[in-house]
PDB file of C-alpha atoms and ligand atoms in Angstrom:
ATOM      1  CA  MET A   1      92.591 119.880  96.249  1.00 79.00           C
ATOM      2  CA  ASN A   2      95.777 121.156  98.094  1.00 76.00           C
ATOM      3  CA  ASP A   3      93.459 122.755 100.512  1.00 94.00           C
ATOM      4  CA  LEU A   4      92.109 119.572 101.830  1.00 97.00           C
ATOM      5  CA  PHE A   5      95.286 118.427 102.816  1.00 98.00           C
ATOM      6  CA  ASN A   6      96.600 121.485 104.456  1.00 98.00           C
ATOM      7  CA  LEU A   7      97.249 121.429 108.180  1.00 98.00           C
ATOM      8  CA  LYS A   8      98.499 125.221 108.647  1.00 98.00           C
ATOM      9  CA  GLY A   9      97.964 125.966 112.052  1.00 97.00           C
ATOM     10  CA  LYS A  10      97.115 122.622 113.343  1.00 98.00           C
ATOM     11  CA  VAL A  11      98.918 121.126 116.275  1.00 98.00           C
ATOM     12  CA  ALA A  12      99.497 117.510 116.230  1.00 99.00           C
ATOM     13  CA  ILE A  13     100.721 115.169 119.263  1.00 98.00           C
ATOM     14  CA  VAL A  14     102.599 112.073 117.910  1.00 99.00           C
ATOM     15  CA  THR A  15     103.734 109.520 120.422  1.00 98.00           C
ATOM     16  CA  GLY A  16     106.654 107.254 119.904  1.00 98.00           C
ATOM     17  CA  ALA A  17     107.953 110.140 117.805  1.00 98.00           C
ATOM     18  CA  GLY A  18     111.605 109.412 118.058  1.00 98.00           C
ATOM     19  CA  GLY A  19     111.299 105.971 116.576  1.00 98.00           C
ATOM     20  CA  LEU A  20     111.211 104.859 112.841  1.00 98.00           C
ATOM     21  CA  LEU A  21     107.742 105.573 111.853  1.00 98.00           C
ATOM     22  CA  GLY A  22     106.602 108.110 114.430  1.00 98.00           C
ATOM     23  CA  LYS A  23     109.385 110.625 112.435  1.00 98.00           C
ATOM     24  CA  GLN A  24     107.637 109.784 109.345  1.00 98.00           C
ATOM     25  CA  HIS A  25     104.189 110.632 110.665  1.00 99.00           C
ATOM     26  CA  CYS A  26     105.623 114.084 111.880  1.00 99.00           C
ATOM     27  CA  GLU A  27     107.056 114.679 108.504  1.00 98.00           C
ATOM     28  CA  ALA A  28     103.858 113.969 106.814  1.00 98.00           C
ATOM     29  CA  ILE A  29     102.615 116.642 109.128  1.00 98.00           C
ATOM     30  CA  ALA A  30     105.109 119.329 108.981  1.00 98.00           C
ATOM     31  CA  SER A  31     105.234 118.784 104.832  1.00 98.00           C
ATOM     32  CA  ALA A  32     101.378 120.009 105.159  1.00 98.00           C
ATOM     33  CA  GLY A  33     102.525 123.032 107.425  1.00 98.00           C
ATOM     34  CA  GLY A  34     101.099 121.583 110.768  1.00 98.00           C
ATOM     35  CA  THR A  35     103.035 121.561 114.026  1.00 98.00           C
ATOM     36  CA  PRO A  36     104.163 118.243 115.210  1.00 98.00           C
ATOM     37  CA  ILE A  37     104.694 117.742 119.005  1.00 99.00           C
ATOM     38  CA  LEU A  38     107.046 114.884 119.436  1.00 99.00           C
ATOM     39  CA  LEU A  39     106.363 112.617 122.505  1.00 98.00           C
ATOM     40  CA  ASP A  40     109.021 110.106 123.554  1.00 98.00           C
ATOM     41  CA  LEU A  41     110.297 107.948 126.293  1.00 98.00           C
ATOM     42  CA  TYR A  42     113.895 109.138 125.086  1.00 98.00           C
ATOM     43  CA  LEU A  43     114.063 112.958 124.761  1.00 98.00           C
ATOM     44  CA  LYS A  44     117.115 112.903 122.200  1.00 98.00           C
ATOM     45  CA  PRO A  45     115.975 111.314 118.907  1.00 98.00           C
ATOM     46  CA  ALA A  46     112.754 113.069 119.619  1.00 98.00           C
ATOM     47  CA  GLN A  47     114.606 116.568 119.728  1.00 98.00           C
ATOM     48  CA  ALA A  48     116.831 115.802 117.080  1.00 98.00           C
ATOM     49  CA  ALA A  49     113.804 114.879 115.005  1.00 98.00           C
ATOM     50  CA  ALA A  50     112.152 118.289 116.196  1.00 98.00           C
ATOM     51  CA  GLU A  51     115.185 119.996 114.975  1.00 98.00           C
ATOM     52  CA  MET A  52     115.049 118.662 111.627  1.00 98.00           C
ATOM     53  CA  LEU A  53     111.338 119.388 110.950  1.00 98.00           C
ATOM     54  CA  LYS A  54     111.904 122.970 111.819  1.00 98.00           C
ATOM     55  CA  GLU A  55     114.751 123.401 109.994  1.00 98.00           C
ATOM     56  CA  LYS A  56     113.327 121.594 106.717  1.00 98.00           C
ATOM     57  CA  TYR A  57     109.707 122.670 107.204  1.00 98.00           C
ATOM     58  CA  GLY A  58     109.946 126.214 108.939  1.00 98.00           C
ATOM     59  CA  VAL A  59     107.192 124.757 111.544  1.00 98.00           C
ATOM     60  CA  PRO A  60     107.387 125.248 115.254  1.00 98.00           C
ATOM     61  CA  ALA A  61     107.913 121.499 116.326  1.00 98.00           C
ATOM     62  CA  ARG A  62     108.520 120.705 119.949  1.00 98.00           C
ATOM     63  CA  ALA A  63     110.015 117.519 121.534  1.00 98.00           C
ATOM     64  CA  TYR A  64     108.806 116.261 124.944  1.00 98.00           C
ATOM     65  CA  GLU A  65     110.324 113.175 126.956  1.00 98.00           C
ATOM     66  CA  ALA A  66     107.132 111.303 127.932  1.00 98.00           C
ATOM     67  CA  ASP A  67     105.965 108.376 129.368  1.00 98.00           C
ATOM     68  CA  ILE A  68     102.689 107.544 127.800  1.00 98.00           C
ATOM     69  CA  THR A  69     101.845 104.931 130.728  1.00 98.00           C
ATOM     70  CA  ARG A  70     102.093 108.044 133.094  1.00 98.00           C
ATOM     71  CA  ARG A  71      98.934 110.150 133.397  1.00 98.00           C
ATOM     72  CA  GLU A  72     100.821 112.868 135.141  1.00 97.00           C
ATOM     73  CA  SER A  73     103.360 113.069 132.362  1.00 95.00           C
ATOM     74  CA  LEU A  74     100.888 113.434 129.732  1.00 98.00           C
ATOM     75  CA  GLU A  75      98.733 116.009 131.732  1.00 98.00           C
ATOM     76  CA  SER A  76     101.705 118.441 132.070  1.00 98.00           C
ATOM     77  CA  ILE A  77     102.664 118.052 128.406  1.00 98.00           C
ATOM     78  CA  ARG A  78      98.739 118.965 127.664  1.00 98.00           C
ATOM     79  CA  ALA A  79      99.306 122.055 129.717  1.00 98.00           C
ATOM     80  CA  SER A  80     102.382 123.150 128.079  1.00 98.00           C
ATOM     81  CA  VAL A  81     100.816 122.679 124.525  1.00 98.00           C
ATOM     82  CA  LEU A  82      98.002 124.530 125.658  1.00 98.00           C
ATOM     83  CA  LYS A  83     100.023 127.324 126.978  1.00 98.00           C
ATOM     84  CA  GLU A  84     102.129 127.726 124.108  1.00 98.00           C
ATOM     85  CA  PHE A  85      99.781 127.087 120.991  1.00 98.00           C
ATOM     86  CA  GLY A  86      96.288 127.275 122.572  1.00 98.00           C
ATOM     87  CA  ARG A  87      95.050 124.258 120.860  1.00 98.00           C
ATOM     88  CA  ILE A  88      95.551 120.470 120.093  1.00 98.00           C
ATOM     89  CA  ASP A  89      93.913 119.121 116.827  1.00 98.00           C
ATOM     90  CA  ILE A  90      95.442 115.955 116.047  1.00 99.00           C
ATOM     91  CA  LEU A  91      96.575 112.877 118.017  1.00 99.00           C
ATOM     92  CA  ILE A  92      98.541 109.870 116.477  1.00 99.00           C
ATOM     93  CA  ASN A  93      98.911 107.079 118.903  1.00 99.00           C
ATOM     94  CA  ASN A  94     101.954 105.420 117.467  1.00 98.00           C
ATOM     95  CA  ALA A  95     104.016 104.326 120.450  1.00 98.00           C
ATOM     96  CA  ALA A  96     104.644 100.729 121.080  1.00 97.00           C
ATOM     97  CA  ASN A  97     106.773  98.204 122.684  1.00 94.00           C
ATOM     98  CA  ASN A  98     108.114  96.112 119.763  1.00 81.00           C
ATOM     99  CA  PRO A  99     109.550  93.191 121.499  1.00 70.00           C
ATOM    100  CA  LYS A 100     112.053  91.231 119.416  1.00 71.00           C
ATOM    101  CA  VAL A 101     111.432  87.774 118.326  1.00 72.00           C
ATOM    102  CA  GLU A 102     114.837  86.355 119.435  1.00 68.00           C
ATOM    103  CA  ALA A 103     115.280  84.222 122.353  1.00 62.00           C
ATOM    104  CA  LYS A 104     117.339  85.376 125.121  1.00 63.00           C
ATOM    105  CA  GLY A 105     120.203  82.913 125.285  1.00 64.00           C
ATOM    106  CA  ASP A 106     118.802  79.618 125.337  1.00 66.00           C
ATOM    107  CA  VAL A 107     115.353  80.411 126.530  1.00 71.00           C
ATOM    108  CA  PRO A 108     112.633  80.837 124.008  1.00 83.00           C
ATOM    109  CA  TRP A 109     110.764  83.578 126.195  1.00 89.00           C
ATOM    110  CA  SER A 110     108.595  84.634 123.525  1.00 92.00           C
ATOM    111  CA  ARG A 111     106.667  81.231 123.175  1.00 94.00           C
ATOM    112  CA  LEU A 112     103.175  81.323 124.532  1.00 96.00           C
ATOM    113  CA  GLU A 113     104.052  78.682 127.180  1.00 94.00           C
ATOM    114  CA  ASN A 114     107.044  80.781 128.723  1.00 92.00           C
ATOM    115  CA  PHE A 115     105.802  84.317 128.063  1.00 95.00           C
ATOM    116  CA  PRO A 116     106.455  86.393 131.207  1.00 95.00           C
ATOM    117  CA  MET A 117     103.591  88.144 132.759  1.00 97.00           C
ATOM    118  CA  GLU A 118     105.711  91.518 133.159  1.00 96.00           C
ATOM    119  CA  GLN A 119     106.284  91.608 129.557  1.00 95.00           C
ATOM    120  CA  TRP A 120     102.371  91.014 128.731  1.00 97.00           C
ATOM    121  CA  HIS A 121     101.788  93.968 131.464  1.00 98.00           C
ATOM    122  CA  ALA A 122     104.766  96.238 129.947  1.00 97.00           C
ATOM    123  CA  ASP A 123     103.278  95.701 126.278  1.00 97.00           C
ATOM    124  CA  ILE A 124      99.680  96.253 127.157  1.00 98.00           C
ATOM    125  CA  ALA A 125     100.664  99.419 129.261  1.00 98.00           C
ATOM    126  CA  VAL A 126     102.539 101.274 126.213  1.00 98.00           C
ATOM    127  CA  GLY A 127     100.394  99.783 123.391  1.00 98.00           C
ATOM    128  CA  LEU A 128      97.046  99.828 124.741  1.00 98.00           C
ATOM    129  CA  THR A 129      96.584 101.546 128.057  1.00 98.00           C
ATOM    130  CA  GLY A 130      99.016 104.332 126.606  1.00 98.00           C
ATOM    131  CA  ALA A 131      96.839 104.769 123.747  1.00 98.00           C
ATOM    132  CA  PHE A 132      93.528 105.255 125.904  1.00 98.00           C
ATOM    133  CA  LEU A 133      95.254 107.636 128.100  1.00 98.00           C
ATOM    134  CA  CYS A 134      96.404 109.817 125.344  1.00 99.00           C
ATOM    135  CA  SER A 135      93.102 109.667 123.692  1.00 98.00           C
ATOM    136  CA  GLN A 136      91.357 110.641 126.999  1.00 98.00           C
ATOM    137  CA  ILE A 137      93.737 113.246 128.109  1.00 98.00           C
ATOM    138  CA  PHE A 138      94.265 114.850 124.445  1.00 98.00           C
ATOM    139  CA  GLY A 139      91.085 113.851 123.141  1.00 98.00           C
ATOM    140  CA  VAL A 140      89.113 115.757 125.611  1.00 98.00           C
ATOM    141  CA  VAL A 141      90.531 118.864 124.360  1.00 98.00           C
ATOM    142  CA  MET A 142      89.361 118.298 120.925  1.00 98.00           C
ATOM    143  CA  ALA A 143      85.756 117.008 121.806  1.00 98.00           C
ATOM    144  CA  GLU A 144      85.306 120.432 123.691  1.00 98.00           C
ATOM    145  CA  LYS A 145      86.290 122.539 120.879  1.00 97.00           C
ATOM    146  CA  ARG A 146      84.135 120.024 118.684  1.00 98.00           C
ATOM    147  CA  SER A 147      87.064 119.130 116.204  1.00 98.00           C
ATOM    148  CA  GLY A 148      89.807 116.855 115.926  1.00 98.00           C
ATOM    149  CA  VAL A 149      91.418 113.748 114.440  1.00 98.00           C
ATOM    150  CA  ILE A 150      92.947 110.546 116.353  1.00 99.00           C
ATOM    151  CA  LEU A 151      94.990 108.068 114.432  1.00 99.00           C
ATOM    152  CA  ASN A 152      95.613 104.888 116.040  1.00 99.00           C
ATOM    153  CA  ILE A 153      98.560 102.961 114.471  1.00 99.00           C
ATOM    154  CA  ALA A 154      97.845  99.361 114.494  1.00 98.00           C
ATOM    155  CA  SER A 155      99.635  96.615 112.262  1.00 98.00           C
ATOM    156  CA  ASP A 156      98.742  93.916 109.553  1.00 98.00           C
ATOM    157  CA  LEU A 157      98.764  91.882 112.802  1.00 98.00           C
ATOM    158  CA  ALA A 158      95.561  93.563 113.798  1.00 98.00           C
ATOM    159  CA  VAL A 159      93.719  91.646 110.800  1.00 98.00           C
ATOM    160  CA  ILE A 160      95.980  88.448 110.406  1.00 98.00           C
ATOM    161  CA  ALA A 161      97.682  86.143 112.803  1.00 98.00           C
ATOM    162  CA  PRO A 162     101.512  86.105 112.846  1.00 98.00           C
ATOM    163  CA  ASP A 163     102.943  83.591 110.587  1.00 97.00           C
ATOM    164  CA  GLN A 164     105.409  81.948 112.780  1.00 96.00           C
ATOM    165  CA  ARG A 165     107.111  80.333 109.954  1.00 96.00           C
ATOM    166  CA  LEU A 166     108.815  83.470 109.172  1.00 96.00           C
ATOM    167  CA  TYR A 167     110.755  83.429 112.299  1.00 94.00           C
ATOM    168  CA  ARG A 168     111.745  79.615 112.172  1.00 93.00           C
ATOM    169  CA  LYS A 169     115.427  79.038 112.820  1.00 92.00           C
ATOM    170  CA  ASP A 170     117.544  76.012 111.335  1.00 92.00           C
ATOM    171  CA  GLY A 171     118.492  73.445 113.986  1.00 93.00           C
ATOM    172  CA  VAL A 172     116.037  74.616 116.681  1.00 93.00           C
ATOM    173  CA  THR A 173     113.731  72.120 118.109  1.00 93.00           C
ATOM    174  CA  ALA A 174     109.894  73.212 117.643  1.00 93.00           C
ATOM    175  CA  ASP A 175     109.495  73.862 121.347  1.00 92.00           C
ATOM    176  CA  LYS A 176     112.304  76.083 121.259  1.00 93.00           C
ATOM    177  CA  GLN A 177     111.402  78.160 117.899  1.00 93.00           C
ATOM    178  CA  PRO A 178     111.239  81.923 118.527  1.00 92.00           C
ATOM    179  CA  VAL A 179     107.756  83.415 117.876  1.00 95.00           C
ATOM    180  CA  LYS A 180     106.256  86.856 117.372  1.00 95.00           C
ATOM    181  CA  PRO A 181     105.042  87.563 120.754  1.00 96.00           C
ATOM    182  CA  VAL A 182     101.209  87.218 121.722  1.00 97.00           C
ATOM    183  CA  THR A 183     100.958  90.626 123.223  1.00 97.00           C
ATOM    184  CA  TYR A 184     101.743  92.218 119.583  1.00 97.00           C
ATOM    185  CA  SER A 185      98.233  90.573 118.150  1.00 98.00           C
ATOM    186  CA  VAL A 186      96.562  91.367 121.239  1.00 98.00           C
ATOM    187  CA  VAL A 187      97.549  95.357 121.479  1.00 98.00           C
ATOM    188  CA  LYS A 188      96.957  95.748 117.618  1.00 98.00           C
ATOM    189  CA  THR A 189      93.795  93.924 117.746  1.00 98.00           C
ATOM    190  CA  GLY A 190      92.700  96.082 120.532  1.00 98.00           C
ATOM    191  CA  LEU A 191      93.492  99.120 119.132  1.00 98.00           C
ATOM    192  CA  VAL A 192      91.043  98.554 116.441  1.00 98.00           C
ATOM    193  CA  GLY A 193      88.671  98.049 119.113  1.00 98.00           C
ATOM    194  CA  LEU A 194      89.356 101.397 120.481  1.00 99.00           C
ATOM    195  CA  THR A 195      89.374 103.037 117.293  1.00 99.00           C
ATOM    196  CA  ARG A 196      85.481 102.045 116.745  1.00 98.00           C
ATOM    197  CA  TYR A 197      84.643 102.988 120.502  1.00 98.00           C
ATOM    198  CA  LEU A 198      86.013 106.457 120.057  1.00 99.00           C
ATOM    199  CA  ALA A 199      84.813 107.158 116.783  1.00 99.00           C
ATOM    200  CA  THR A 200      81.226 106.330 117.910  1.00 98.00           C
ATOM    201  CA  TYR A 201      81.522 108.055 121.390  1.00 98.00           C
ATOM    202  CA  TRP A 202      82.880 111.169 120.039  1.00 98.00           C
ATOM    203  CA  ALA A 203      81.172 111.324 116.561  1.00 98.00           C
ATOM    204  CA  GLU A 204      78.702 114.013 117.707  1.00 98.00           C
ATOM    205  CA  ALA A 205      81.651 115.805 119.215  1.00 98.00           C
ATOM    206  CA  GLY A 206      83.244 116.272 115.918  1.00 98.00           C
ATOM    207  CA  VAL A 207      86.213 113.981 116.482  1.00 98.00           C
ATOM    208  CA  ARG A 208      86.992 111.507 113.903  1.00 99.00           C
ATOM    209  CA  VAL A 209      88.898 108.360 114.866  1.00 99.00           C
ATOM    210  CA  ASN A 210      90.570 105.842 112.567  1.00 99.00           C
ATOM    211  CA  ALA A 211      93.396 103.455 112.637  1.00 99.00           C
ATOM    212  CA  ILE A 212      96.078 102.284 109.872  1.00 99.00           C
ATOM    213  CA  SER A 213      97.082  98.720 109.881  1.00 98.00           C
ATOM    214  CA  PRO A 214     100.752  98.818 108.152  1.00 98.00           C
ATOM    215  CA  GLY A 215     102.768  95.879 106.899  1.00 98.00           C
ATOM    216  CA  GLY A 216     106.335  95.259 108.114  1.00 98.00           C
ATOM    217  CA  VAL A 217     108.810  97.850 106.985  1.00 98.00           C
ATOM    218  CA  GLU A 218     112.214  96.852 105.551  1.00 98.00           C
ATOM    219  CA  GLN A 219     115.136  97.848 108.253  1.00 96.00           C
ATOM    220  CA  ASN A 220     118.193  95.472 107.713  1.00 95.00           C
ATOM    221  CA  GLN A 221     116.335  92.326 108.348  1.00 95.00           C
ATOM    222  CA  PRO A 222     118.358  89.160 107.515  1.00 95.00           C
ATOM    223  CA  GLN A 223     117.781  88.465 103.824  1.00 97.00           C
ATOM    224  CA  GLU A 224     116.252  84.949 104.657  1.00 95.00           C
ATOM    225  CA  PHE A 225     113.663  86.470 106.371  1.00 96.00           C
ATOM    226  CA  LEU A 226     113.126  89.238 103.495  1.00 98.00           C
ATOM    227  CA  ASP A 227     112.733  86.415 101.217  1.00 98.00           C
ATOM    228  CA  ARG A 228     110.417  84.433 103.311  1.00 97.00           C
ATOM    229  CA  ILE A 229     108.273  87.461 104.073  1.00 98.00           C
ATOM    230  CA  SER A 230     108.204  88.952 100.577  1.00 98.00           C
ATOM    231  CA  GLN A 231     106.732  85.574  99.293  1.00 98.00           C
ATOM    232  CA  LEU A 232     103.519  86.246 101.211  1.00 98.00           C
ATOM    233  CA  ILE A 233     103.097  89.949 100.157  1.00 98.00           C
ATOM    234  CA  PRO A 234     101.478  90.225  96.563  1.00 98.00           C
ATOM    235  CA  LEU A 235     103.591  93.547  96.009  1.00 98.00           C
ATOM    236  CA  GLY A 236     106.577  91.229  96.814  1.00 98.00           C
ATOM    237  CA  ARG A 237     108.390  93.312  99.128  1.00 98.00           C
ATOM    238  CA  MET A 238     108.058  94.810 102.685  1.00 98.00           C
ATOM    239  CA  ALA A 239     107.254  98.572 102.817  1.00 98.00           C
ATOM    240  CA  LYS A 240     109.890 101.552 102.881  1.00 98.00           C
ATOM    241  CA  PRO A 241     109.677 103.709 106.002  1.00 98.00           C
ATOM    242  CA  ASP A 242     108.268 106.576 103.973  1.00 98.00           C
ATOM    243  CA  GLU A 243     105.402 104.661 102.570  1.00 98.00           C
ATOM    244  CA  TYR A 244     102.756 105.415 105.043  1.00 98.00           C
ATOM    245  CA  ARG A 245     103.049 109.079 104.965  1.00 98.00           C
ATOM    246  CA  GLY A 246     100.608 109.669 102.430  1.00 98.00           C
ATOM    247  CA  VAL A 247      97.595 107.715 104.041  1.00 98.00           C
ATOM    248  CA  VAL A 248      98.640 109.441 107.449  1.00 99.00           C
ATOM    249  CA  LEU A 249      98.086 112.800 105.915  1.00 98.00           C
ATOM    250  CA  PHE A 250      94.786 111.900 104.149  1.00 98.00           C
ATOM    251  CA  LEU A 251      93.510 110.642 107.644  1.00 98.00           C
ATOM    252  CA  VAL A 252      94.532 113.506 109.698  1.00 98.00           C
ATOM    253  CA  SER A 253      93.368 116.219 107.263  1.00 98.00           C
ATOM    254  CA  ASP A 254      90.130 117.491 105.629  1.00 98.00           C
ATOM    255  CA  ALA A 255      90.401 115.108 102.797  1.00 98.00           C
ATOM    256  CA  SER A 256      88.952 112.585 104.934  1.00 98.00           C
ATOM    257  CA  THR A 257      86.210 114.271 106.491  1.00 98.00           C
ATOM    258  CA  TYR A 258      83.538 111.616 106.158  1.00 98.00           C
ATOM    259  CA  LEU A 259      85.769 108.798 107.476  1.00 98.00           C
ATOM    260  CA  THR A 260      85.777 107.635 111.092  1.00 99.00           C
ATOM    261  CA  GLY A 261      85.818 104.389 112.924  1.00 99.00           C
ATOM    262  CA  GLN A 262      87.638 102.578 110.064  1.00 99.00           C
ATOM    263  CA  ASN A 263      90.796 100.445 109.638  1.00 98.00           C
ATOM    264  CA  ILE A 264      92.816 101.191 106.752  1.00 98.00           C
ATOM    265  CA  ILE A 265      95.108  98.221 105.780  1.00 98.00           C
ATOM    266  CA  ILE A 266      98.168  99.041 103.910  1.00 98.00           C
ATOM    267  CA  ASP A 267     100.139  95.920 103.527  1.00 98.00           C
ATOM    268  CA  GLY A 268     101.233  95.497  99.995  1.00 98.00           C
ATOM    269  CA  GLY A 269      98.210  93.060  99.824  1.00 98.00           C
ATOM    270  CA  ARG A 270      99.349  90.640 102.438  1.00 98.00           C
ATOM    271  CA  SER A 271      96.162  90.223 104.231  1.00 98.00           C
ATOM    272  CA  CYS A 272      94.086  89.812 100.882  1.00 97.00           C
ATOM    273  CA  TRP A 273      96.134  86.524  99.939  1.00 94.00           C
TER     274      TRP A 273
HETATM  275  N1  NAD B   1     108.036  99.218 111.766  1.00 94.67           N
HETATM  276  C1  NAD B   1     107.188  98.344 111.313  1.00 94.67           C
HETATM  277  O1  NAD B   1     107.385  97.403 110.710  1.00 94.67           O
HETATM  278  C2  NAD B   1     105.668  98.418 111.921  1.00 94.67           C
HETATM  279  C3  NAD B   1     104.642  97.775 110.968  1.00 94.67           C
HETATM  280  C4  NAD B   1     103.573  98.045 111.333  1.00 94.67           C
HETATM  281  C5  NAD B   1     103.186  98.412 112.484  1.00 94.67           C
HETATM  282  N2  NAD B   1     104.128  99.335 113.313  1.00 94.67           N
HETATM  283  C6  NAD B   1     103.706 100.171 114.442  1.00 94.67           C
HETATM  284  O2  NAD B   1     104.408 101.472 114.267  1.00 94.67           O
HETATM  285  C7  NAD B   1     104.409 102.105 115.426  1.00 94.67           C
HETATM  286  C8  NAD B   1     105.998 102.765 115.093  1.00 94.67           C
HETATM  287  O3  NAD B   1     106.693 101.509 115.132  1.00 94.67           O
HETATM  288  P1  NAD B   1     108.353 101.790 114.795  1.00 94.67           P
HETATM  289  O4  NAD B   1     108.805 100.728 113.981  1.00 94.67           O
HETATM  290  O5  NAD B   1     108.564 103.304 114.568  1.00 94.67           O
HETATM  291  O6  NAD B   1     108.761 101.264 116.213  1.00 94.67           O
HETATM  292  P2  NAD B   1     109.963 102.151 117.031  1.00 94.67           P
HETATM  293  O7  NAD B   1     110.401 101.093 117.942  1.00 94.67           O
HETATM  294  O8  NAD B   1     111.267 102.559 116.348  1.00 94.67           O
HETATM  295  O9  NAD B   1     109.444 103.306 117.771  1.00 94.67           O
HETATM  296  C9  NAD B   1     108.436 103.121 119.045  1.00 94.67           C
HETATM  297  C10 NAD B   1     109.057 104.416 119.933  1.00 94.67           C
HETATM  298  O10 NAD B   1     107.959 104.361 120.733  1.00 94.67           O
HETATM  299  C11 NAD B   1     108.668 104.787 122.095  1.00 94.67           C
HETATM  300  N3  NAD B   1     108.052 104.476 123.322  1.00 94.67           N
HETATM  301  C12 NAD B   1     107.890 103.265 123.641  1.00 94.67           C
HETATM  302  N4  NAD B   1     107.601 103.137 125.139  1.00 94.67           N
HETATM  303  C13 NAD B   1     106.947 104.596 125.301  1.00 94.67           C
HETATM  304  C14 NAD B   1     106.394 105.070 126.128  1.00 94.67           C
HETATM  305  N5  NAD B   1     105.888 104.476 127.290  1.00 94.67           N
HETATM  306  N6  NAD B   1     106.234 106.434 126.184  1.00 94.67           N
HETATM  307  C15 NAD B   1     106.532 107.050 125.063  1.00 94.67           C
HETATM  308  N7  NAD B   1     107.144 106.500 123.927  1.00 94.67           N
HETATM  309  C16 NAD B   1     107.417 105.499 124.072  1.00 94.67           C
HETATM  310  C17 NAD B   1     110.207 104.300 121.801  1.00 94.67           C
HETATM  311  O11 NAD B   1     110.956 105.097 122.484  1.00 94.67           O
HETATM  312  C18 NAD B   1     110.159 104.425 120.385  1.00 94.67           C
HETATM  313  O12 NAD B   1     110.859 105.736 119.943  1.00 94.67           O
HETATM  314  C19 NAD B   1     104.111 100.944 116.356  1.00 94.67           C
HETATM  315  O13 NAD B   1     102.898 100.910 116.888  1.00 94.67           O
HETATM  316  C20 NAD B   1     104.439  99.692 115.782  1.00 94.67           C
HETATM  317  O14 NAD B   1     104.026  98.597 116.324  1.00 94.67           O
HETATM  318  C21 NAD B   1     105.595  99.129 112.891  1.00 94.67           C
END
């Protein structure tokens, strides 16, 4: 059974790899012997993660500064990775803008009526266009060699609407209450559509494409928020950062060779309630 999960010799591009979950995906890959290539807008955290992976797992991890909304940036990374490793086997589209729900000063900018067009374009550019561009640029290499895996990181908000009561603030009028931005739902739902499209488009080329829809991860949110959201989750808590490693490894390895075009929801049961 261990062979099914073995990624020895496989090269995996992970976008947004310097962030909270990107590092975890890379750790899942490295722990199975794969080589993670960490892409992030900010080089420092990606580089620090690559160093940790090299030391801990003995894999030749690499970090690149990359803006996934820019084709040239991705094309030069593709050339560099192919020159050094000669192959690309896995792509995890993980990068996203995660706009905070809080109001800026007294302006509830996240509310639909006020939502700035620049923010709309910026969020779609990273979460959706970036995933499309990476799939195009790195996916082509996999389709040409007739094997590969793409994993899109969506969210539980790809399958349910945000419950805006979670973000409610006392003493603030209804028209000023901060909300989860509309772009988050749109980007994440769009990623599931991209998953189905690519899965069928490249099925005969041997490229499998799936998505995961993770629930929220606990990371120092106010206790009031934690209490509210825990009430909505059958398992009674948010996820720990390392709780998606298993499903990521399953989906990018030969343990899931008959699985494509699917969105796996891992949300502590939230969406079934
Ligand atoms: N953390 C959660 O609770 C949670 C829950 C469900 C889904 N997700 C999804 O998981 C993914 C990772 O989330 P996270 O919590 O690690 O977020 P994060 O903000 O910690 O990491 C996102 C990373 O993406 C990078 N990035 C942003 N724009 C980029 C660009 N143009 N080019 C390259 N890199 C760019 C950022 O620099 C950052 O390092 C996101 O898609 C997020 O929506 C997160």
